[in-house]
PDB file of C-alpha atoms in Angstrom:
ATOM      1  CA  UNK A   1      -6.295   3.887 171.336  1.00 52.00           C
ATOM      2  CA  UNK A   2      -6.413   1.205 168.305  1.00 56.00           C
ATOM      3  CA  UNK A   3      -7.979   4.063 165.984  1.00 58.00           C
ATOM      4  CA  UNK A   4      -4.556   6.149 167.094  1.00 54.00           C
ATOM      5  CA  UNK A   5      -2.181   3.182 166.122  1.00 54.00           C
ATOM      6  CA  UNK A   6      -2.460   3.245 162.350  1.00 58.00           C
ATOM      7  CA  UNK A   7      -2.181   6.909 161.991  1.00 60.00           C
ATOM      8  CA  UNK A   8       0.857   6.716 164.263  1.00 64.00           C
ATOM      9  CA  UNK A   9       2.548   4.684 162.303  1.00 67.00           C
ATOM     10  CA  UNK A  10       0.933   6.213 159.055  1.00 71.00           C
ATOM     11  CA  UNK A  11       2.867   9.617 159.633  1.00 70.00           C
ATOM     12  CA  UNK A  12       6.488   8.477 159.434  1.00 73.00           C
ATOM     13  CA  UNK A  13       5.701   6.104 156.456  1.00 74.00           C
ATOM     14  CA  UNK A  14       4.159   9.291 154.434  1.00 68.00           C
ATOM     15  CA  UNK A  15       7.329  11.655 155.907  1.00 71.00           C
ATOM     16  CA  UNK A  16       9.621   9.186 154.078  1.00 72.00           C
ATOM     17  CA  UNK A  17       7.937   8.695 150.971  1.00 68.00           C
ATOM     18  CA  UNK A  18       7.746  12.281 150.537  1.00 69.00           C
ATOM     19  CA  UNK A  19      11.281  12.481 151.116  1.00 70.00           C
ATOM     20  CA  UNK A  20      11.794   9.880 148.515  1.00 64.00           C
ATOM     21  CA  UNK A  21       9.750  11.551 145.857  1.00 63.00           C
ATOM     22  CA  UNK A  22      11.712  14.320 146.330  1.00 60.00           C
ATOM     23  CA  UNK A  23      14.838  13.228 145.979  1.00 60.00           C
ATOM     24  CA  UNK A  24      14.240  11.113 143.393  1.00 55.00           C
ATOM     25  CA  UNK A  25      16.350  10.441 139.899  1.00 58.00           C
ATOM     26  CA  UNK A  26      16.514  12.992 137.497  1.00 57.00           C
ATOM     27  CA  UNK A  27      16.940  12.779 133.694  1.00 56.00           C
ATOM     28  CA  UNK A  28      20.277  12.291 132.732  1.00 55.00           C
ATOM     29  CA  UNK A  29      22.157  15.961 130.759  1.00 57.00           C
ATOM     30  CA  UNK A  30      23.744  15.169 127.823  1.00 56.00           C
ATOM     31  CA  UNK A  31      27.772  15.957 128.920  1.00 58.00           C
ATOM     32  CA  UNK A  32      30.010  16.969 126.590  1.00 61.00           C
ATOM     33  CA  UNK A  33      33.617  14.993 126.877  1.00 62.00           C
ATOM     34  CA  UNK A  34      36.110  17.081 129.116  1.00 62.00           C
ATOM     35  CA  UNK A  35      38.702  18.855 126.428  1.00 65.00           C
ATOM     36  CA  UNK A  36      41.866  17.024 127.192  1.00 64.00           C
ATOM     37  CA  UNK A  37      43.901  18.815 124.423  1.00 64.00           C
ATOM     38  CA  UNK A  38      47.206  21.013 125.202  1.00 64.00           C
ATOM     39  CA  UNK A  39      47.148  24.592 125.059  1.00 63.00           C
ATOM     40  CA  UNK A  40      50.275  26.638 124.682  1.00 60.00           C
ATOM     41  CA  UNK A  41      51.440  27.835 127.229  1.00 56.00           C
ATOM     42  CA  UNK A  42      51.314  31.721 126.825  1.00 52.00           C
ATOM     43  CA  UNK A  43      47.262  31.435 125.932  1.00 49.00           C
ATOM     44  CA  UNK A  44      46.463  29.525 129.570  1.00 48.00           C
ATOM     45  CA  UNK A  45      47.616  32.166 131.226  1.00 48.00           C
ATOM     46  CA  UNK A  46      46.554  34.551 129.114  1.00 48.00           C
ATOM     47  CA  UNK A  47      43.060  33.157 129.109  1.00 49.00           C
ATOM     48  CA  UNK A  48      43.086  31.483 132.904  1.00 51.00           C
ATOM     49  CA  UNK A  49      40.190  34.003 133.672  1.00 51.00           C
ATOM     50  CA  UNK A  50      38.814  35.418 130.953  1.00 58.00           C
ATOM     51  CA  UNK A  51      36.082  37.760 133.145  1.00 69.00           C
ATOM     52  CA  UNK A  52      39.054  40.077 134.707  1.00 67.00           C
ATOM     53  CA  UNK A  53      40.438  42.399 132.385  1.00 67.00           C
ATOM     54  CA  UNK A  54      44.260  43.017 133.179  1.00 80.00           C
ATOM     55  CA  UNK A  55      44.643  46.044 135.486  1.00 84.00           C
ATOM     56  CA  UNK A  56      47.182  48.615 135.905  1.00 85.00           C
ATOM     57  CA  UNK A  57      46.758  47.913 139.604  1.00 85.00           C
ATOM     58  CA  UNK A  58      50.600  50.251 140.197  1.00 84.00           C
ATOM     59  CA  UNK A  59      48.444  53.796 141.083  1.00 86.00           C
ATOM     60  CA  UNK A  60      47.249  52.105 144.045  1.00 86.00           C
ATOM     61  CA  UNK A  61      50.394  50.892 145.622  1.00 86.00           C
ATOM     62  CA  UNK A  62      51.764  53.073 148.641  1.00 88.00           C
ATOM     63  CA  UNK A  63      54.906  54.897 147.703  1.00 87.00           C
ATOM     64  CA  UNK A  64      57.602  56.199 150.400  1.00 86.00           C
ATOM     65  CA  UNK A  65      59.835  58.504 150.436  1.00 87.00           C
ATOM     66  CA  UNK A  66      63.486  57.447 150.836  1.00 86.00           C
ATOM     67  CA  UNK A  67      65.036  58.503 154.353  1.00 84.00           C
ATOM     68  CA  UNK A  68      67.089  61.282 154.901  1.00 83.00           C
ATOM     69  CA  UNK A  69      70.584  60.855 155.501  1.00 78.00           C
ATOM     70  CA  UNK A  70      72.236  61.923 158.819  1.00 70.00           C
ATOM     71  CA  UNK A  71      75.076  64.219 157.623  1.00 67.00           C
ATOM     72  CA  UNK A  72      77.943  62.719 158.234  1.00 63.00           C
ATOM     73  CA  UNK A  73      79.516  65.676 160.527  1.00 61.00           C
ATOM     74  CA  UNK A  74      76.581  65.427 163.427  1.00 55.00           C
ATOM     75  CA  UNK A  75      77.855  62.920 165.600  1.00 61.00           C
ATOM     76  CA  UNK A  76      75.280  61.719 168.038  1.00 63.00           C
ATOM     77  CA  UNK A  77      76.371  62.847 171.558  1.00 69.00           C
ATOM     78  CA  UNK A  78      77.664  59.808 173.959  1.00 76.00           C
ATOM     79  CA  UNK A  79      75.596  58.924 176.813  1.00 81.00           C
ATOM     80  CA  UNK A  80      77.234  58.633 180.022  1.00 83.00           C
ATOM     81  CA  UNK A  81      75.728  55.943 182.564  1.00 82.00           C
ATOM     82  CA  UNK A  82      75.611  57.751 185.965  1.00 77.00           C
ATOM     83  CA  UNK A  83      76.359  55.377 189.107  1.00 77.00           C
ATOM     84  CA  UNK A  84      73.777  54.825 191.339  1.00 70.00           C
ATOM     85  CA  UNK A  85      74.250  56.279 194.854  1.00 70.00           C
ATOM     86  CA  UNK A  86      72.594  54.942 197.936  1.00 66.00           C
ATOM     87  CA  UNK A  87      69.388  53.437 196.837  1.00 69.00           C
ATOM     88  CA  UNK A  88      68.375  51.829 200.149  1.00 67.00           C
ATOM     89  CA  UNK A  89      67.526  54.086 202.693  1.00 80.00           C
ATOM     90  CA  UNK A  90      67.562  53.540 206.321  1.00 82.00           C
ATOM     91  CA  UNK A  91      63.354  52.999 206.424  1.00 85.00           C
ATOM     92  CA  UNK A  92      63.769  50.862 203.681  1.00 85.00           C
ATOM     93  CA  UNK A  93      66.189  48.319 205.203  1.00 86.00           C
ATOM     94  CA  UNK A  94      64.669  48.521 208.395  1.00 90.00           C
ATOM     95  CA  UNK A  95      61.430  47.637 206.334  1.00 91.00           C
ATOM     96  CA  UNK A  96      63.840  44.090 204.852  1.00 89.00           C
ATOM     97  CA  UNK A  97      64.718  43.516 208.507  1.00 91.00           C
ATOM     98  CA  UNK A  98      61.394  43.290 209.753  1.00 92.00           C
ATOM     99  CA  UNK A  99      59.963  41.297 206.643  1.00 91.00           C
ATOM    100  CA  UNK A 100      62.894  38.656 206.895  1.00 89.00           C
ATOM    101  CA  UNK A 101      61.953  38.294 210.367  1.00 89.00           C
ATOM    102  CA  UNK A 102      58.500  37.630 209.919  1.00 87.00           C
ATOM    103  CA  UNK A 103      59.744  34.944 207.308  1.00 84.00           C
ATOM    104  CA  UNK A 104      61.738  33.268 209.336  1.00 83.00           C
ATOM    105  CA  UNK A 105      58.716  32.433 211.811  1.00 83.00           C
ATOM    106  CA  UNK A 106      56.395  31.038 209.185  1.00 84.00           C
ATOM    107  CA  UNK A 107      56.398  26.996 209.640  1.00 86.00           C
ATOM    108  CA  UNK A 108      53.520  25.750 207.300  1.00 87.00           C
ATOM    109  CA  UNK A 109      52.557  27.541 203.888  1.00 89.00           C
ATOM    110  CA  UNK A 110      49.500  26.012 201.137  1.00 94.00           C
ATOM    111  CA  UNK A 111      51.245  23.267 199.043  1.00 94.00           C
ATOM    112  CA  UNK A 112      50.310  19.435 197.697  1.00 96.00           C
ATOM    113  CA  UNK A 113      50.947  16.147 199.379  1.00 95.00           C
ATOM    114  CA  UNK A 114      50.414  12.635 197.354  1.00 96.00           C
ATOM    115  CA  UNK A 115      47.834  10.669 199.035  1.00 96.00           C
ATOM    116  CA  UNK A 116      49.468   6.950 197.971  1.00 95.00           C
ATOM    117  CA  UNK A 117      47.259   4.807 200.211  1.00 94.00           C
ATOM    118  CA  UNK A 118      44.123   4.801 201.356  1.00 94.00           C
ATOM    119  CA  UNK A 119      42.453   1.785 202.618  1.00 93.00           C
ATOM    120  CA  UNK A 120      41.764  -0.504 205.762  1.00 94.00           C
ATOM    121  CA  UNK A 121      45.171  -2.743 206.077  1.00 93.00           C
ATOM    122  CA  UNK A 122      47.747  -1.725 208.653  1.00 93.00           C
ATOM    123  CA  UNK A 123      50.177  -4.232 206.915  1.00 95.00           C
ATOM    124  CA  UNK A 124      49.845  -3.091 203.512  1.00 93.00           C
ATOM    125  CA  UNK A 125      50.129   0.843 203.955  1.00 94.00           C
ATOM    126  CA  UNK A 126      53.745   0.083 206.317  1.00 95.00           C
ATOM    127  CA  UNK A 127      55.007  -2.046 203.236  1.00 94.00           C
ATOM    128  CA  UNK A 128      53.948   0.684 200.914  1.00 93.00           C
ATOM    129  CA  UNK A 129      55.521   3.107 203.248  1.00 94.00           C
ATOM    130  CA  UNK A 130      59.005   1.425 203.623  1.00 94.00           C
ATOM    131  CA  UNK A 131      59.060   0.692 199.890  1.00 93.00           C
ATOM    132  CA  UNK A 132      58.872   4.581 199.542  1.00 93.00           C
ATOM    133  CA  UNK A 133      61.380   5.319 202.091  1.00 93.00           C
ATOM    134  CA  UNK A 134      63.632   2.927 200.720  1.00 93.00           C
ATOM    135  CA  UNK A 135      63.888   4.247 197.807  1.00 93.00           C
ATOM    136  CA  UNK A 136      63.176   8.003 198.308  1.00 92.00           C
ATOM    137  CA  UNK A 137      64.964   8.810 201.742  1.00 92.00           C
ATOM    138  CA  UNK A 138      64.668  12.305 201.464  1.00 90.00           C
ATOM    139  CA  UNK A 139      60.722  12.168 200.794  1.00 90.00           C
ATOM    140  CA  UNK A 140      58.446  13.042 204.319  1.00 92.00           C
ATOM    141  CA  UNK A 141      55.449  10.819 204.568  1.00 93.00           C
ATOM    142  CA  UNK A 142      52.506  11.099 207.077  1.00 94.00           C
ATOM    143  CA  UNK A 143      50.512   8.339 207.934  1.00 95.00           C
ATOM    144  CA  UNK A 144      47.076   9.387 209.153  1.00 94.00           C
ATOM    145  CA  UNK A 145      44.755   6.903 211.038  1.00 94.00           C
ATOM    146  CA  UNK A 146      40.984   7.504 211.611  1.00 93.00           C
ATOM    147  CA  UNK A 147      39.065   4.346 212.254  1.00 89.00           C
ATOM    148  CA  UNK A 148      38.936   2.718 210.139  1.00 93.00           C
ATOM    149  CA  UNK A 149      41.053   3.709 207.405  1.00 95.00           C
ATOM    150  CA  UNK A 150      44.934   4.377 206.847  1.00 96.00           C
ATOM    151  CA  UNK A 151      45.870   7.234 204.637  1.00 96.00           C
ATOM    152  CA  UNK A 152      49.692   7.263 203.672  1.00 95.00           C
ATOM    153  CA  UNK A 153      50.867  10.891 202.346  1.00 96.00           C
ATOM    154  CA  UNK A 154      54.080  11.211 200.702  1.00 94.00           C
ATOM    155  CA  UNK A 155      55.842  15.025 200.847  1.00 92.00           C
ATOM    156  CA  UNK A 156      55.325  18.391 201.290  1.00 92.00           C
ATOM    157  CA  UNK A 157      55.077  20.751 197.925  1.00 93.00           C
ATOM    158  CA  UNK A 158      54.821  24.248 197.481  1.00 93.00           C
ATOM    159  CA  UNK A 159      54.077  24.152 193.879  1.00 93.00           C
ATOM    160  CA  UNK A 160      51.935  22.181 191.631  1.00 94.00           C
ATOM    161  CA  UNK A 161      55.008  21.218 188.835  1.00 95.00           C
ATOM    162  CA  UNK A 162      56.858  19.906 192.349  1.00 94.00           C
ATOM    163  CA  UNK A 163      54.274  17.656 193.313  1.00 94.00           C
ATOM    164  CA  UNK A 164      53.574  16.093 190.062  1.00 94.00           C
ATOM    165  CA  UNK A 165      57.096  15.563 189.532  1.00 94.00           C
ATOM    166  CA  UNK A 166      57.044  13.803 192.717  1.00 93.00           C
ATOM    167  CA  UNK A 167      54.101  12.038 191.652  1.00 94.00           C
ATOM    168  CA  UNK A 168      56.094  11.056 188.486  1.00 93.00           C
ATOM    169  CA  UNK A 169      58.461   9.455 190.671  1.00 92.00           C
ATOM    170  CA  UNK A 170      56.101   7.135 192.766  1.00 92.00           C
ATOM    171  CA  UNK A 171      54.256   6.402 189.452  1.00 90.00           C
ATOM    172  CA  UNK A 172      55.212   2.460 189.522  1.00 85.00           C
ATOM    173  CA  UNK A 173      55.624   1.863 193.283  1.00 86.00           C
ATOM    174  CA  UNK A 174      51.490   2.347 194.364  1.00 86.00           C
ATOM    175  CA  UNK A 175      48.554   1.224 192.392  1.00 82.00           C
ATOM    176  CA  UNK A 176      46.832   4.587 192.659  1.00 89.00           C
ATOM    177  CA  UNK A 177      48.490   8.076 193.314  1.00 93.00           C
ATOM    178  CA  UNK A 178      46.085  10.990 194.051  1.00 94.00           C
ATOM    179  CA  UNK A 179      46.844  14.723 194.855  1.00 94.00           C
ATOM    180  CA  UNK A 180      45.645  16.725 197.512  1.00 94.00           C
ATOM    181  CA  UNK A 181      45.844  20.366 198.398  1.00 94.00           C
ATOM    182  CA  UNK A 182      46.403  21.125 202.135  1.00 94.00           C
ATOM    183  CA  UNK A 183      48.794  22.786 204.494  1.00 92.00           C
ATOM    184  CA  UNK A 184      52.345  21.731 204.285  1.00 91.00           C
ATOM    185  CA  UNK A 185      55.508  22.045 206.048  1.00 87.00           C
ATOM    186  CA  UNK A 186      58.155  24.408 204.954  1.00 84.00           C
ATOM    187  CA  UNK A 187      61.626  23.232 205.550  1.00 70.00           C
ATOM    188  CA  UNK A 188      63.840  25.624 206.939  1.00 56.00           C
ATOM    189  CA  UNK A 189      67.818  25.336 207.238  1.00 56.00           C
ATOM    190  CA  UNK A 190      68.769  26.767 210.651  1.00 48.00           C
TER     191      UNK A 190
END
């Protein structure tokens, strides 16, 4: 082990003086002064790069022809728009009866409630809860109590954009806001 210590420490010491001697100063070039003299104007561009010739470069450009012109006697037929006749057949709308039906019996859908509170104190989620009410009357919220913890959810959204919207509104009332998928209720006007 002490024989392995030195050339330990030996290898990264050699690694950087041979990066050293590598990079190491070169002799100075002899530099000429940068030309700082105007040249007229017609002989810079002229001479801006002197290893391209100038190039006819015009027998390579696409050429069209010029459109025809309608003759002025063909006048373009007018379309008539034909009314539609009975698109909705009798299966059809039976079809819209029977799907509106099944609509109107669907209570919960997948949506987003806030989860405001979370936490052990009775006291504090009811004060967080009126605070909401108070001030958002319209908003549903759902208190949830397994031992021992209080959950306060505020609302039932169908969308994502709704429920951070809604979240944007609570923003300053709660100390932490969190969403949660789950099933929500759909409110339906009788």
């Amino acid at each position: 082990m002490k024989r392995l210590l030195p050339k330990m420490l030996l290898a990264p010491t050699l690694l950087a003086l041979a990066a050293c001697a590598s990079t190491a100063t070169q002799t100075p070039r002899a530099s000429t002064p940068a030309d700082t003299t105007k040249k007229p104007a017609a002989t810079t561009a002229a001479t801006s790069s002197p290893t391209m010739p100038a190039e006819d470069v015009t027998k390579y450009r696409p050429v069209f022809a010029a459109p025809k012109a309608a003759p002025v006697s063909a006048v373009a037929p007018i379309k008539t728009a034909v009314a539609p006749t009975n698109h909705v057949n009798a299966q059809v709308e039976q079809r819209l009866r029977d799907q509106a039906y099944t609509n109107q019996n669907v209570k919960y859908t997948q949506g987003y409630r806030i989860l405001v509170y979370l936490g052990l104190e009775r006291d504090q989620v009811m004060a967080i809860r009126r605070n909401i009410i108070g001030r958002y009357p319209d908003e549903t919220d759902y208190i949830t109590f397994k031992s021992p913890v209080y959950r306060l959810y505020i609302g039932d959204y169908v969308t994502k954009l709704d429920a951070a919207r809604g979240m944007a509104r609570l923003r300053g009332l709660t100390p932490k806001l969190e969403l949660e998928a789950t099933q929500v209720l759909l409110n339906k006007n009788p």
